[in-house]
mmCIF file of C-alpha atoms in Angstrom:
data_model
loop_
_atom_site.group_PDB
_atom_site.id
_atom_site.type_symbol
_atom_site.label_atom_id
_atom_site.label_comp_id
_atom_site.label_asym_id
_atom_site.label_seq_id
_atom_site.Cartn_x
_atom_site.Cartn_y
_atom_site.Cartn_z
ATOM 1 C CA ARG T 244 -79.347 50.046 50.093
ATOM 2 C CA ARG T 245 -77.560 52.788 52.357
ATOM 3 C CA GLY T 246 -78.998 53.759 55.147
ATOM 4 C CA GLY T 247 -78.711 56.685 58.030
ATOM 5 C CA LEU T 248 -75.161 58.103 57.737
ATOM 6 C CA GLY T 249 -74.159 55.996 55.257
ATOM 7 C CA ARG T 250 -74.665 52.681 57.272
ATOM 8 C CA PRO T 251 -76.131 49.949 55.594
ATOM 9 C CA ASP T 252 -79.525 48.853 56.687
ATOM 10 C CA VAL T 253 -80.185 51.746 59.221
ATOM 11 C CA PRO T 254 -82.946 54.299 58.494
ATOM 12 C CA PRO T 255 -82.278 57.793 58.430
ATOM 13 C CA TRP T 256 -85.276 58.783 60.696
ATOM 14 C CA PRO T 257 -83.898 58.587 63.982
ATOM 15 C CA HIS T 258 -81.091 61.112 62.846
ATOM 16 C CA LEU T 259 -83.533 63.327 61.273
ATOM 17 C CA VAL T 260 -85.487 63.412 64.425
ATOM 18 C CA VAL T 261 -82.577 64.319 66.427
ATOM 19 C CA LEU T 262 -81.561 67.275 64.114
ATOM 20 C CA ALA T 263 -85.378 68.269 64.338
ATOM 21 C CA GLU T 264 -85.046 68.260 68.252
ATOM 22 C CA GLY T 265 -81.679 70.214 67.961
ATOM 23 C CA VAL T 266 -83.052 73.188 65.570
ATOM 24 C CA THR T 267 -86.460 73.707 67.032
ATOM 25 C CA LEU T 268 -85.636 76.022 69.689
ATOM 26 C CA PRO T 269 -83.115 78.397 67.652
ATOM 27 C CA VAL T 270 -85.565 78.368 64.615
ATOM 28 C CA ALA T 271 -88.388 79.498 67.106
ATOM 29 C CA LEU T 272 -86.335 82.018 68.414
ATOM 30 C CA GLN T 273 -85.556 83.577 64.843
ATOM 31 C CA GLY T 274 -89.132 83.648 64.486
ATOM 32 C CA LEU T 275 -89.409 85.754 67.318
ATOM 33 C CA TYR T 276 -87.387 88.229 65.463
ATOM 34 C CA VAL T 277 -89.354 88.219 62.586
ATOM 35 C CA ILE T 278 -92.639 88.849 64.350
ATOM 36 C CA ALA T 279 -90.604 92.068 66.434
ATOM 37 C CA ASN T 280 -89.513 93.113 63.126
ATOM 38 C CA ARG T 281 -92.965 93.241 61.720
ATOM 39 C CA PHE T 282 -93.864 95.496 64.547
ATOM 40 C CA ALA T 283 -90.869 97.707 63.690
ATOM 41 C CA SER T 284 -91.912 97.936 60.308
ATOM 42 C CA GLY T 285 -95.159 99.367 61.332
ATOM 43 C CA ILE T 286 -93.899 102.183 63.475
ATOM 44 C CA GLU T 287 -92.169 104.497 60.474
ATOM 45 C CA SER T 288 -90.191 104.590 57.445
ATOM 46 C CA GLY T 289 -86.748 103.245 58.079
ATOM 47 C CA ASP T 290 -87.508 101.788 61.308
ATOM 48 C CA THR T 291 -87.092 98.303 60.131
ATOM 49 C CA THR T 292 -83.511 98.906 58.799
ATOM 50 C CA THR T 293 -82.657 100.492 61.970
ATOM 51 C CA PHE T 294 -84.092 97.578 64.338
ATOM 52 C CA SER T 295 -82.439 94.982 61.796
ATOM 53 C CA TYR T 296 -79.051 96.900 62.275
ATOM 54 C CA ALA T 297 -79.405 97.031 66.046
ATOM 55 C CA TYR T 298 -80.303 93.277 66.104
ATOM 56 C CA LEU T 299 -77.716 92.009 63.967
ATOM 57 C CA ILE T 300 -75.237 94.215 66.136
ATOM 58 C CA ALA T 301 -76.435 92.515 69.502
ATOM 59 C CA ALA T 302 -76.327 89.027 67.538
ATOM 60 C CA PHE T 303 -73.047 89.710 66.600
ATOM 61 C CA PHE T 304 -71.708 90.678 70.131
ATOM 62 C CA VAL T 305 -73.189 87.342 71.392
ATOM 63 C CA SER T 306 -71.916 85.588 68.581
ATOM 64 C CA LEU T 307 -68.433 86.644 68.541
ATOM 65 C CA THR T 308 -68.257 85.890 72.496
ATOM 66 C CA ALA T 309 -70.666 83.356 73.752
ATOM 67 C CA THR T 310 -71.042 81.216 70.627
ATOM 68 C CA SER T 311 -67.364 80.579 70.186
ATOM 69 C CA LEU T 312 -66.452 80.309 74.181
ATOM 70 C CA ALA T 313 -69.801 77.789 74.198
ATOM 71 C CA LEU T 314 -68.312 75.706 70.833
ATOM 72 C CA VAL T 315 -64.773 75.702 72.615
ATOM 73 C CA THR T 316 -65.527 74.763 76.253
ATOM 74 C CA THR T 317 -68.579 72.281 75.752
ATOM 75 C CA VAL T 318 -66.180 69.534 74.817
ATOM 76 C CA PRO T 319 -63.561 69.538 77.538
ATOM 77 C CA PHE T 320 -66.495 70.067 80.213
ATOM 78 C CA ALA T 321 -68.270 66.778 78.593
ATOM 79 C CA ARG T 322 -65.171 64.744 78.872
ATOM 80 C CA GLU T 323 -64.633 65.717 82.540
ATOM 81 C CA GLY T 324 -68.156 64.551 83.354
ATOM 82 C CA GLU T 325 -70.936 66.549 84.095
ATOM 83 C CA SER T 326 -73.159 67.338 87.063
ATOM 84 C CA PRO T 327 -75.834 69.953 87.784
ATOM 85 C CA GLU T 328 -73.638 71.861 89.897
ATOM 86 C CA ARG T 329 -70.883 71.623 87.378
ATOM 87 C CA SER T 330 -73.315 72.964 84.859
ATOM 88 C CA GLY T 331 -74.368 75.726 86.733
ATOM 89 C CA ARG T 332 -71.181 76.982 87.580
ATOM 90 C CA HIS T 333 -69.941 76.350 84.029
ATOM 91 C CA VAL T 334 -72.765 78.634 82.627
ATOM 92 C CA VAL T 335 -72.076 81.332 84.938
ATOM 93 C CA ALA T 336 -68.412 81.624 84.346
ATOM 94 C CA ALA T 337 -68.655 81.337 80.467
ATOM 95 C CA SER T 338 -71.485 84.105 80.797
ATOM 96 C CA TRP T 339 -69.499 86.417 82.735
ATOM 97 C CA LEU T 340 -66.577 86.138 80.317
ATOM 98 C CA SER T 341 -68.670 86.695 77.229
ATOM 99 C CA LEU T 342 -70.777 89.516 79.259
ATOM 100 C CA VAL T 343 -67.532 91.561 80.183
ATOM 101 C CA PRO T 344 -66.679 92.490 76.431
ATOM 102 C CA ILE T 345 -70.520 92.558 75.479
ATOM 103 C CA GLY T 346 -71.159 95.347 78.126
ATOM 104 C CA ALA T 347 -67.862 97.117 76.922
ATOM 105 C CA ALA T 348 -69.049 97.216 73.166
ATOM 106 C CA SER T 349 -72.643 98.200 74.634
ATOM 107 C CA GLY T 350 -71.128 101.227 76.684
ATOM 108 C CA VAL T 351 -69.144 102.249 73.621
ATOM 109 C CA PHE T 352 -72.284 102.150 71.731
ATOM 110 C CA ALA T 353 -74.140 104.316 74.421
ATOM 111 C CA VAL T 354 -71.365 106.813 74.731
ATOM 112 C CA ALA T 355 -70.058 107.285 71.159
ATOM 113 C CA GLY T 356 -72.631 104.954 68.741
ATOM 114 C CA ALA T 357 -73.742 107.561 66.543
ATOM 115 C CA LEU T 358 -70.125 108.699 65.762
ATOM 116 C CA LEU T 359 -69.479 104.897 65.147
ATOM 117 C CA THR T 360 -72.506 104.114 62.993
ATOM 118 C CA ARG T 361 -71.810 106.976 60.922
ATOM 119 C CA HIS T 362 -68.203 105.918 60.068
ATOM 120 C CA VAL T 363 -69.521 102.112 60.000
ATOM 121 C CA LEU T 364 -72.560 102.388 57.893
ATOM 122 C CA GLY T 365 -72.305 105.654 56.155
ATOM 123 C CA PRO T 366 -73.530 109.454 56.102
ATOM 124 C CA LYS T 367 -76.955 108.384 56.378
ATOM 125 C CA TYR T 368 -76.808 106.629 59.885
ATOM 126 C CA GLY T 369 -75.046 110.071 61.383
ATOM 127 C CA GLY T 370 -77.075 112.328 63.516
ATOM 128 C CA ALA T 371 -80.422 111.331 65.073
ATOM 129 C CA THR T 372 -80.583 107.796 62.984
ATOM 130 C CA GLY T 373 -77.280 107.000 64.377
ATOM 131 C CA ALA T 374 -78.284 107.991 67.875
ATOM 132 C CA GLU T 375 -81.324 105.941 67.407
ATOM 133 C CA LEU T 376 -79.473 102.929 66.455
ATOM 134 C CA SER T 377 -77.141 103.184 69.317
ATOM 135 C CA ARG T 378 -79.990 103.396 71.673
ATOM 136 C CA LEU T 379 -81.456 100.514 70.314
ATOM 137 C CA VAL T 380 -78.370 98.221 70.664
ATOM 138 C CA VAL T 381 -78.330 99.498 74.476
ATOM 139 C CA TYR T 382 -81.673 98.355 74.522
ATOM 140 C CA PHE T 383 -80.876 95.202 73.254
ATOM 141 C CA ALA T 384 -78.861 94.406 76.554
ATOM 142 C CA PRO T 385 -81.404 92.224 77.991
ATOM 143 C CA PHE T 386 -81.672 90.215 74.950
ATOM 144 C CA MET T 387 -77.972 89.829 74.885
ATOM 145 C CA VAL T 388 -77.760 88.699 78.544
ATOM 146 C CA ALA T 389 -80.454 86.186 78.118
ATOM 147 C CA SER T 390 -78.919 85.166 74.374
ATOM 148 C CA VAL T 391 -75.433 84.856 76.053
ATOM 149 C CA ALA T 392 -77.006 82.216 78.961
ATOM 150 C CA PHE T 393 -79.006 80.445 76.496
ATOM 151 C CA THR T 394 -76.129 80.094 73.824
ATOM 152 C CA ILE T 395 -73.674 78.738 76.653
ATOM 153 C CA ALA T 396 -76.254 76.288 78.282
ATOM 154 C CA TYR T 397 -77.831 75.131 74.832
ATOM 155 C CA PRO T 398 -74.744 72.437 73.941
ATOM 156 C CA LEU T 399 -75.403 71.325 77.522
ATOM 157 C CA ILE T 400 -78.680 70.427 77.014
ATOM 158 C CA PHE T 401 -77.307 67.848 74.650
ATOM 159 C CA VAL T 402 -74.296 66.896 76.505
ATOM 160 C CA ARG T 403 -76.874 65.866 79.555
ATOM 161 C CA GLY T 404 -79.114 64.325 76.826
ATOM 162 C CA ARG T 405 -82.081 66.196 77.367
ATOM 163 C CA ALA T 406 -82.687 67.299 73.723
ATOM 164 C CA ARG T 407 -86.243 66.069 73.696
ATOM 165 C CA TRP T 408 -87.126 68.802 76.252
ATOM 166 C CA LEU T 409 -86.785 71.482 73.485
ATOM 167 C CA PRO T 410 -89.436 71.194 71.028
#
């Protein structure tokens, strides 16, 4: 009989519990998006699509910067040893590295977002719809700041062995 992760006589349940602990919070955050999307669908026709595009653009900025940076920096950080002070400095420094390009991209959307969305998404997203999408991307700035901090701190929770707190 094969057990957990291909080892004989090791039950798979402890590994499944660790997996469940790790995915609980990201799944809950996606659930918040589903709820917000439902509220956007009750406003006007097309608002759900505009909201979804704005969310995807904001999430793209975060994943392009913070997720990549967190993946690259967490392993060297863990190897050097962790402490609460070091963890705090790491999150702040990595957040600033991520927020600078996110702020610049949000600024581009604030200034020229309607033009940009028309070229990327087509003529139906020019004019008022493109301007609305651009404003929504800028309105997602607090979400992007919180998401950057969460994305960078999230792997550190596992490094510190505190994953049980997540659910």
